[in-house]
Amino acid sequence: MPIYKYTAKDKTGKTIIAIAEAQDEHSLIESLHKKELLVISLTEAKAKKLKEHAVKLDELVIFSRQFATMIEAGIPLAQTLSILTEQIEDKFLAQIILKVRQDIEEGASFSEALKKHQRVFSDFFISMTKAGEASGMLDEVLDRLASYLEKTSALIRKVRSSLIYPIVVISMALLITAFLLIEVVPTFKGIFASLGGSLPLPTLILIKISDTLRAFFLYIFIGTIAVGFLFQRYIATPGGRREFDKALLNLPLFGPLFTKVAVARFSRTLSTLVKSGVPILNALEIVGKTSGNKIIEEAIIESCSSIKEGEPIAEPLLKSKIFPPMVVRMISVGEQTGRLEHMLGKIADFYEDQVDAAVAGLTSLIEPIVIVFLGTIIGGIVISLFLPIFKVLELLGH
């Protein structure tokens, strides 16, 4: 069916711009009138191949939660997708859902239709819906999926909040330092030249740095961009990514936080998949791909190989030396008691609380470090600039 883009007003006067699928213009106008919408303009969207890209996690959270609610209410799948298309604010996601609905109407299952859009829906998302279809509990699985995505989104926001403060402050410090060296120091250099006499060593060093920065600023700027580009290319390679992820886990202050986040994400993802009926080997493969860290992914892949040979999950995880002993022991108990998904959920809850505590601790620890850093850099520049003036004032006093 063709896709139309329309502009309409509701009974409150609010303007609505959206896309919808219909047999023809007349049937769409009739459908919109039934919803008490006044159609202002209506055009057929040109059929073109969408360039797919990732969708914000928050958008998927809203979509999954609304989808689960409507399926649980007994609304047919195709109709649910049609209703959600009109409510989704992200126009790109709305077009993807339209395509999914069209594939379902042509006979594909929901998970098969999603699989055609893997840039939008992850392996985890697709496997969950497939398990929900197979068990006949799609609404329950979708609700579980929405809860998982909400917790993941909250976890990501916590980590970002711990990183934003030091990054912003250090960036501002570097900008202020650059301004002092490029604009302020040369002014003082002219004053010092007019006064004559020898300058203290710190002032001489500062002026030399300023002169070098002014003379080679363009080259330094281009070089910084080039280094950043080459670094991105390096970490895009498997070996580079592995070394970068290894360095992240070993960072002072932030390394333990990243490890806690990785354990929480591993536990939450595996618990959700196992609880939804995904086979353990498939679940581990998906967890590895969605871990976001090459070192952890390799440890999970090695675990899969060991499990195929008959070993329990806990043994290879213990050998990897990445997962804390407490986590491995709890997984082992979960396997032995047949309550693996429950134990993994407990681990995830514990480590998500640990992430909260780590973020709060980092914030309180970083503040004095940043203050000392700013005081040392900017204070050092100011003192170096005023040393000659103090020297002149001392001579005048004699």
Tab-separated table of C-alpha atoms in Angstrom:
chain	number	residue	atom	x	y	z
A	1	MET	CA	0.000	0.000	0.000
A	2	PRO	CA	1.176	3.552	-0.678
A	3	ILE	CA	2.470	5.783	2.120
A	4	TYR	CA	1.078	9.297	2.570
A	5	LYS	CA	2.360	12.314	4.447
A	6	TYR	CA	-0.409	14.473	5.890
A	7	THR	CA	-0.902	17.675	7.863
A	8	ALA	CA	-4.027	17.907	10.012
A	9	LYS	CA	-5.488	19.728	12.995
A	10	ASP	CA	-7.212	18.084	15.933
A	11	LYS	CA	-10.245	19.496	17.764
A	12	THR	CA	-7.969	21.544	20.087
A	13	GLY	CA	-6.353	23.247	17.093
A	14	LYS	CA	-3.029	21.440	17.435
A	15	THR	CA	-1.224	20.814	14.132
A	16	ILE	CA	-0.246	17.199	13.459
A	17	ILE	CA	2.267	16.236	10.768
A	18	ALA	CA	2.625	12.481	10.283
A	19	ILE	CA	2.829	9.639	7.789
A	20	ALA	CA	0.330	6.828	7.304
A	21	GLU	CA	-0.284	3.879	5.042
A	22	ALA	CA	-3.617	3.560	3.178
A	23	GLN	CA	-5.168	2.031	0.064
A	24	ASP	CA	-5.807	5.501	-1.413
A	25	GLU	CA	-6.203	9.160	-0.461
A	26	HIS	CA	-9.968	8.889	0.006
A	27	SER	CA	-9.746	6.019	2.533
A	28	LEU	CA	-7.029	7.835	4.499
A	29	ILE	CA	-9.047	11.073	4.660
A	30	GLU	CA	-12.072	9.095	5.825
A	31	SER	CA	-9.963	7.366	8.487
A	32	LEU	CA	-8.585	10.696	9.740
A	33	HIS	CA	-12.078	12.237	9.851
A	34	LYS	CA	-13.200	9.374	12.110
A	35	LYS	CA	-10.404	10.385	14.488
A	36	GLU	CA	-11.825	13.941	14.472
A	37	LEU	CA	-8.888	15.324	12.494
A	38	LEU	CA	-9.252	18.082	9.907
A	39	VAL	CA	-6.976	17.320	6.935
A	40	ILE	CA	-5.101	20.389	5.669
A	41	SER	CA	-2.756	18.757	3.150
A	42	LEU	CA	-2.120	15.243	1.914
A	43	THR	CA	0.667	14.042	-0.397
A	44	GLU	CA	1.935	10.625	-1.343
A	45	ALA	CA	5.431	10.024	-0.010
A	46	LYS	CA	7.918	9.160	-2.701
A	47	ALA	CA	9.010	5.546	-2.548
A	48	LYS	CA	12.710	5.581	-1.802
A	49	LYS	CA	15.138	3.301	-0.065
A	50	LEU	CA	15.645	4.357	3.518
A	51	LYS	CA	19.198	4.767	4.692
A	52	GLU	CA	18.893	2.944	7.978
A	53	HIS	CA	20.669	4.099	11.114
A	54	ALA	CA	20.512	3.404	14.823
A	55	VAL	CA	17.545	4.750	16.781
A	56	LYS	CA	17.827	6.385	20.202
A	57	LEU	CA	17.400	3.886	23.016
A	58	ASP	CA	14.700	6.036	24.632
A	59	GLU	CA	12.611	5.822	21.428
A	60	LEU	CA	12.821	2.008	21.489
A	61	VAL	CA	11.853	2.025	25.184
A	62	ILE	CA	8.663	4.000	24.450
A	63	PHE	CA	7.863	1.862	21.400
A	64	SER	CA	8.350	-1.424	23.310
A	65	ARG	CA	6.294	-0.299	26.318
A	66	GLN	CA	3.370	0.941	24.185
A	67	PHE	CA	3.563	-2.153	21.985
A	68	ALA	CA	3.459	-4.494	24.994
A	69	THR	CA	0.460	-2.646	26.491
A	70	MET	CA	-1.558	-2.818	23.255
A	71	ILE	CA	-0.763	-6.488	22.576
A	72	GLU	CA	-1.737	-7.332	26.160
A	73	ALA	CA	-5.042	-5.491	25.563
A	74	GLY	CA	-5.799	-7.910	22.707
A	75	ILE	CA	-5.295	-5.524	19.754
A	76	PRO	CA	-4.153	-7.422	16.615
A	77	LEU	CA	-0.456	-7.093	15.740
A	78	ALA	CA	-0.888	-5.276	12.406
A	79	GLN	CA	-3.406	-2.842	13.897
A	80	THR	CA	-1.094	-2.187	16.846
A	81	LEU	CA	1.750	-1.310	14.502
A	82	SER	CA	-0.538	0.974	12.507
A	83	ILE	CA	-1.627	2.860	15.654
A	84	LEU	CA	1.943	3.167	16.937
A	85	THR	CA	3.131	4.566	13.604
A	86	GLU	CA	0.918	7.604	14.127
A	87	GLN	CA	2.193	8.128	17.690
A	88	ILE	CA	5.946	7.663	17.207
A	89	GLU	CA	7.701	11.040	17.194
A	90	ASP	CA	10.818	9.748	15.421
A	91	LYS	CA	9.765	9.865	11.732
A	92	PHE	CA	12.502	7.446	10.667
A	93	LEU	CA	11.361	4.832	13.203
A	94	ALA	CA	7.746	5.391	12.097
A	95	GLN	CA	8.689	4.540	8.503
A	96	ILE	CA	10.526	1.404	9.651
A	97	ILE	CA	7.451	0.267	11.614
A	98	LEU	CA	5.323	0.804	8.506
A	99	LYS	CA	7.633	-1.505	6.571
A	100	VAL	CA	7.481	-4.073	9.385
A	101	ARG	CA	3.685	-3.970	9.282
A	102	GLN	CA	3.694	-4.420	5.501
A	103	ASP	CA	5.963	-7.498	5.803
A	104	ILE	CA	3.633	-8.982	8.451
A	105	GLU	CA	0.613	-8.461	6.194
A	106	GLU	CA	2.510	-10.300	3.448
A	107	GLY	CA	2.918	-13.329	5.728
A	108	ALA	CA	6.179	-12.760	7.646
A	109	SER	CA	6.369	-13.240	11.400
A	110	PHE	CA	7.094	-10.243	13.611
A	111	SER	CA	10.680	-11.336	14.345
A	112	GLU	CA	11.326	-12.051	10.643
A	113	ALA	CA	10.066	-8.566	9.736
A	114	LEU	CA	12.314	-6.992	12.396
A	115	LYS	CA	15.329	-8.954	11.151
A	116	LYS	CA	15.265	-6.951	7.908
A	117	HIS	CA	16.154	-3.833	9.920
A	118	GLN	CA	19.134	-4.891	12.038
A	119	ARG	CA	20.566	-1.367	12.152
A	120	VAL	CA	17.464	-0.404	14.125
A	121	PHE	CA	16.659	-3.582	16.073
A	122	SER	CA	19.549	-5.431	17.724
A	123	ASP	CA	20.045	-9.212	17.813
A	124	PHE	CA	18.876	-9.041	21.417
A	125	PHE	CA	15.612	-7.303	20.453
A	126	ILE	CA	14.936	-9.758	17.603
A	127	SER	CA	15.741	-12.846	19.698
A	128	MET	CA	13.423	-11.667	22.464
A	129	THR	CA	10.498	-11.181	20.068
A	130	LYS	CA	11.225	-14.562	18.460
A	131	ALA	CA	11.146	-16.243	21.882
A	132	GLY	CA	7.892	-14.414	22.694
A	133	GLU	CA	6.273	-15.621	19.468
A	134	ALA	CA	7.420	-19.211	20.053
A	135	SER	CA	6.097	-19.277	23.635
A	136	GLY	CA	2.850	-17.438	22.833
A	137	MET	CA	3.723	-14.795	25.421
A	138	LEU	CA	4.717	-11.941	23.123
A	139	ASP	CA	3.066	-9.300	25.350
A	140	GLU	CA	4.907	-10.528	28.462
A	141	VAL	CA	8.237	-10.750	26.637
A	142	LEU	CA	7.785	-7.272	25.145
A	143	ASP	CA	7.022	-5.892	28.600
A	144	ARG	CA	10.188	-7.565	29.897
A	145	LEU	CA	12.094	-6.158	26.926
A	146	ALA	CA	10.841	-2.638	27.677
A	147	SER	CA	11.893	-2.976	31.330
A	148	TYR	CA	15.342	-4.150	30.240
A	149	LEU	CA	15.767	-1.235	27.816
A	150	GLU	CA	14.658	1.221	30.519
A	151	LYS	CA	17.249	-0.140	32.966
A	152	THR	CA	19.942	-0.094	30.262
A	153	SER	CA	19.088	3.500	29.356
A	154	ALA	CA	19.262	4.525	33.026
A	155	LEU	CA	22.639	2.777	33.406
A	156	ILE	CA	24.074	4.577	30.362
A	157	ARG	CA	22.834	7.946	31.656
A	158	LYS	CA	24.554	7.353	35.013
A	159	VAL	CA	27.894	6.583	33.362
A	160	ARG	CA	27.615	9.592	31.057
A	161	SER	CA	26.809	11.854	33.997
A	162	SER	CA	30.016	10.728	35.721
A	163	LEU	CA	32.070	11.528	32.609
A	164	ILE	CA	30.459	14.810	31.534
A	165	TYR	CA	31.597	16.885	34.531
A	166	PRO	CA	35.374	16.253	34.267
A	167	ILE	CA	35.296	16.456	30.449
A	168	VAL	CA	33.508	19.835	30.474
A	169	VAL	CA	35.721	21.307	33.213
A	170	ILE	CA	38.997	20.096	31.637
A	171	SER	CA	37.858	21.353	28.211
A	172	MET	CA	37.101	24.782	29.697
A	173	ALA	CA	40.486	24.783	31.452
A	174	LEU	CA	42.276	24.027	28.169
A	175	LEU	CA	40.344	26.785	26.355
A	176	ILE	CA	41.149	29.325	29.087
A	177	THR	CA	44.805	28.253	29.071
A	178	ALA	CA	44.979	28.594	25.278
A	179	PHE	CA	43.392	32.071	25.479
A	180	LEU	CA	45.914	33.189	28.119
A	181	LEU	CA	48.865	31.867	26.117
A	182	ILE	CA	47.723	33.271	22.751
A	183	GLU	CA	46.180	36.615	23.772
A	184	VAL	CA	47.285	37.624	27.290
A	185	VAL	CA	50.928	36.500	27.484
A	186	PRO	CA	52.003	38.444	24.327
A	187	THR	CA	50.607	41.655	25.912
A	188	PHE	CA	52.704	41.096	29.020
A	189	LYS	CA	55.700	40.257	26.812
A	190	GLY	CA	55.514	43.774	25.327
A	191	ILE	CA	55.351	45.287	28.823
A	192	PHE	CA	58.371	43.237	29.950
A	193	ALA	CA	60.350	44.316	26.855
A	194	SER	CA	59.704	47.977	27.666
A	195	LEU	CA	60.863	47.493	31.267
A	196	GLY	CA	64.124	45.822	30.216
A	197	GLY	CA	66.260	43.618	32.446
A	198	SER	CA	66.350	39.840	32.814
A	199	LEU	CA	63.191	37.804	33.353
A	200	PRO	CA	62.677	34.954	35.862
A	201	LEU	CA	62.997	31.428	34.447
A	202	PRO	CA	59.240	30.554	34.819
A	203	THR	CA	58.331	33.689	32.859
A	204	LEU	CA	60.872	32.890	30.117
A	205	ILE	CA	59.467	29.355	29.785
A	206	LEU	CA	55.901	30.712	29.629
A	207	ILE	CA	56.803	33.242	26.911
A	208	LYS	CA	58.593	30.520	24.906
A	209	ILE	CA	55.505	28.281	25.100
A	210	SER	CA	53.302	31.219	24.041
A	211	ASP	CA	55.557	32.087	21.073
A	212	THR	CA	55.628	28.436	19.950
A	213	LEU	CA	51.860	28.087	20.232
A	214	ARG	CA	51.235	31.299	18.274
A	215	ALA	CA	53.747	30.362	15.557
A	216	PHE	CA	52.536	26.791	15.078
A	217	PHE	CA	48.885	27.043	16.157
A	218	LEU	CA	47.516	25.962	12.758
A	219	TYR	CA	49.862	22.970	12.590
A	220	ILE	CA	49.031	21.969	16.172
A	221	PHE	CA	45.283	22.233	15.425
A	222	ILE	CA	45.554	20.152	12.220
A	223	GLY	CA	47.835	17.666	13.977
A	224	THR	CA	45.344	17.219	16.828
A	225	ILE	CA	42.529	16.503	14.343
A	226	ALA	CA	44.774	14.079	12.425
A	227	VAL	CA	45.728	12.214	15.621
A	228	GLY	CA	42.038	11.980	16.599
A	229	PHE	CA	41.139	10.636	13.147
A	230	LEU	CA	43.955	8.059	13.167
A	231	PHE	CA	42.984	6.992	16.698
A	232	GLN	CA	39.382	6.415	15.575
A	233	ARG	CA	40.628	4.366	12.623
A	234	TYR	CA	42.847	2.347	14.957
A	235	ILE	CA	40.100	1.465	17.442
A	236	ALA	CA	37.858	0.518	14.501
A	237	THR	CA	40.195	-2.454	13.867
A	238	PRO	CA	39.659	-5.631	15.972
A	239	GLY	CA	43.123	-5.409	17.537
A	240	GLY	CA	42.830	-1.692	18.229
A	241	ARG	CA	39.386	-2.096	19.747
A	242	ARG	CA	40.659	-4.872	21.989
A	243	GLU	CA	43.575	-2.779	23.285
A	244	PHE	CA	41.323	0.255	23.814
A	245	ASP	CA	38.697	-1.755	25.742
A	246	LYS	CA	41.442	-3.386	27.816
A	247	ALA	CA	42.828	0.065	28.654
A	248	LEU	CA	39.341	1.272	29.673
A	249	LEU	CA	38.959	-1.563	32.184
A	250	ASN	CA	42.423	-0.787	33.650
A	251	LEU	CA	41.958	2.990	33.941
A	252	PRO	CA	42.527	4.474	37.400
A	253	LEU	CA	39.274	5.701	39.001
A	254	PHE	CA	37.108	4.906	35.932
A	255	GLY	CA	38.258	1.297	35.333
A	256	PRO	CA	36.325	-0.199	38.288
A	257	LEU	CA	33.229	1.765	37.210
A	258	PHE	CA	33.402	0.389	33.647
A	259	THR	CA	33.856	-3.134	35.038
A	260	LYS	CA	30.778	-2.780	37.267
A	261	VAL	CA	28.748	-1.463	34.313
A	262	ALA	CA	29.889	-4.405	32.155
A	263	VAL	CA	28.962	-6.980	34.840
A	264	ALA	CA	25.561	-5.332	35.423
A	265	ARG	CA	24.828	-5.272	31.691
A	266	PHE	CA	25.985	-8.877	31.194
A	267	SER	CA	23.832	-10.130	34.073
A	268	ARG	CA	20.738	-8.128	33.124
A	269	THR	CA	20.908	-9.113	29.438
A	270	LEU	CA	21.530	-12.819	30.088
A	271	SER	CA	18.822	-12.940	32.778
A	272	THR	CA	16.261	-11.347	30.435
A	273	LEU	CA	17.102	-13.709	27.567
A	274	VAL	CA	17.095	-16.890	29.674
A	275	LYS	CA	13.836	-15.875	31.385
A	276	SER	CA	12.244	-15.341	27.965
A	277	GLY	CA	13.142	-18.855	26.803
A	278	VAL	CA	16.171	-18.166	24.585
A	279	PRO	CA	18.574	-21.199	24.590
A	280	ILE	CA	21.625	-20.566	26.771
A	281	LEU	CA	24.219	-20.774	23.956
A	282	ASN	CA	22.246	-18.386	21.748
A	283	ALA	CA	21.752	-16.109	24.739
A	284	LEU	CA	25.492	-16.013	25.486
A	285	GLU	CA	26.321	-15.243	21.846
A	286	ILE	CA	23.879	-12.317	21.907
A	287	VAL	CA	25.234	-11.096	25.263
A	288	GLY	CA	28.758	-11.171	23.819
A	289	LYS	CA	27.749	-9.071	20.803
A	290	THR	CA	25.895	-6.520	22.934
A	291	SER	CA	28.475	-6.292	25.754
A	292	GLY	CA	30.137	-3.212	24.234
A	293	ASN	CA	33.606	-4.395	25.315
A	294	LYS	CA	35.880	-6.623	23.224
A	295	ILE	CA	37.613	-8.197	26.238
A	296	ILE	CA	34.297	-9.234	27.789
A	297	GLU	CA	32.990	-10.402	24.408
A	298	GLU	CA	36.027	-12.693	23.974
A	299	ALA	CA	35.569	-14.090	27.496
A	300	ILE	CA	31.917	-14.899	26.748
A	301	ILE	CA	32.784	-16.504	23.380
A	302	GLU	CA	35.353	-18.712	25.137
A	303	SER	CA	32.658	-19.611	27.663
A	304	CYS	CA	30.381	-20.729	24.818
A	305	SER	CA	33.120	-23.067	23.509
A	306	SER	CA	33.625	-24.557	26.977
A	307	ILE	CA	29.868	-25.003	27.541
A	308	LYS	CA	29.580	-26.895	24.232
A	309	GLU	CA	32.166	-29.304	25.611
A	310	GLY	CA	30.041	-29.896	28.723
A	311	GLU	CA	31.463	-27.410	31.229
A	312	PRO	CA	29.105	-25.289	33.387
A	313	ILE	CA	28.867	-21.541	32.648
A	314	ALA	CA	30.691	-20.496	35.813
A	315	GLU	CA	33.984	-22.314	35.138
A	316	PRO	CA	35.103	-20.492	31.954
A	317	LEU	CA	33.922	-17.164	33.387
A	318	LEU	CA	36.155	-17.738	36.421
A	319	LYS	CA	39.129	-18.527	34.154
A	320	SER	CA	38.679	-15.262	32.263
A	321	LYS	CA	39.592	-13.323	35.481
A	322	ILE	CA	37.321	-10.465	34.341
A	323	PHE	CA	34.223	-11.333	36.344
A	324	PRO	CA	34.492	-10.928	40.149
A	325	PRO	CA	34.542	-14.221	42.120
A	326	MET	CA	31.231	-13.346	43.832
A	327	VAL	CA	29.509	-13.090	40.432
A	328	VAL	CA	30.900	-16.434	39.271
A	329	ARG	CA	29.888	-18.175	42.522
A	330	MET	CA	26.347	-16.803	42.331
A	331	ILE	CA	26.054	-17.974	38.701
A	332	SER	CA	27.299	-21.410	39.781
A	333	VAL	CA	24.656	-21.576	42.530
A	334	GLY	CA	22.006	-20.467	40.031
A	335	GLU	CA	22.989	-23.276	37.644
A	336	GLN	CA	22.936	-25.902	40.388
A	337	THR	CA	19.542	-24.829	41.738
A	338	GLY	CA	17.922	-24.278	38.313
A	339	ARG	CA	17.321	-20.592	39.089
A	340	LEU	CA	19.974	-19.060	36.856
A	341	GLU	CA	17.818	-16.187	35.557
A	342	HIS	CA	16.777	-15.266	39.132
A	343	MET	CA	20.392	-15.245	40.343
A	344	LEU	CA	21.523	-13.181	37.337
A	345	GLY	CA	18.770	-10.670	38.111
A	346	LYS	CA	20.051	-10.387	41.689
A	347	ILE	CA	23.602	-9.816	40.406
A	348	ALA	CA	22.361	-7.124	38.006
A	349	ASP	CA	20.432	-5.351	40.802
A	350	PHE	CA	23.485	-5.441	43.076
A	351	TYR	CA	25.895	-4.091	40.464
A	352	GLU	CA	23.486	-1.399	39.284
A	353	ASP	CA	23.430	-0.184	42.906
A	354	GLN	CA	27.232	-0.406	42.885
A	355	VAL	CA	27.311	1.786	39.764
A	356	ASP	CA	25.161	4.378	41.578
A	357	ALA	CA	27.588	4.387	44.514
A	358	ALA	CA	30.641	4.488	42.206
A	359	VAL	CA	29.257	7.447	40.225
A	360	ALA	CA	28.522	9.374	43.451
A	361	GLY	CA	31.992	8.556	44.798
A	362	LEU	CA	33.705	9.559	41.559
A	363	THR	CA	31.872	12.880	41.439
A	364	SER	CA	32.971	13.784	44.981
A	365	LEU	CA	36.543	12.593	44.260
A	366	ILE	CA	36.907	14.300	40.873
A	367	GLU	CA	35.868	17.758	42.136
A	368	PRO	CA	39.008	18.372	44.287
A	369	ILE	CA	41.243	16.808	41.603
A	370	VAL	CA	39.811	19.172	38.970
A	371	ILE	CA	40.207	22.162	41.306
A	372	VAL	CA	43.868	21.274	41.924
A	373	PHE	CA	44.389	20.817	38.159
A	374	LEU	CA	42.854	24.213	37.379
A	375	GLY	CA	44.759	25.919	40.181
A	376	THR	CA	48.068	24.434	39.059
A	377	ILE	CA	47.717	25.305	35.369
A	378	ILE	CA	46.030	28.706	35.492
A	379	GLY	CA	47.651	29.729	38.791
A	380	GLY	CA	51.074	28.820	37.395
A	381	ILE	CA	50.489	31.039	34.341
A	382	VAL	CA	49.325	33.985	36.451
A	383	ILE	CA	52.264	33.701	38.886
A	384	SER	CA	54.757	33.458	35.991
A	385	LEU	CA	53.281	36.636	34.481
A	386	PHE	CA	53.456	38.634	37.699
A	387	LEU	CA	56.920	37.523	38.896
A	388	PRO	CA	58.728	40.221	36.834
A	389	ILE	CA	56.282	42.873	38.086
A	390	PHE	CA	56.954	41.840	41.688
A	391	LYS	CA	60.689	42.046	40.930
A	392	VAL	CA	60.356	45.602	39.531
A	393	LEU	CA	58.254	46.713	42.518
A	394	GLU	CA	60.897	45.286	44.858
A	395	LEU	CA	63.665	47.228	43.070
A	396	LEU	CA	61.610	50.416	43.166
A	397	GLY	CA	61.089	49.950	46.883
A	398	HIS	CA	64.852	49.928	47.412
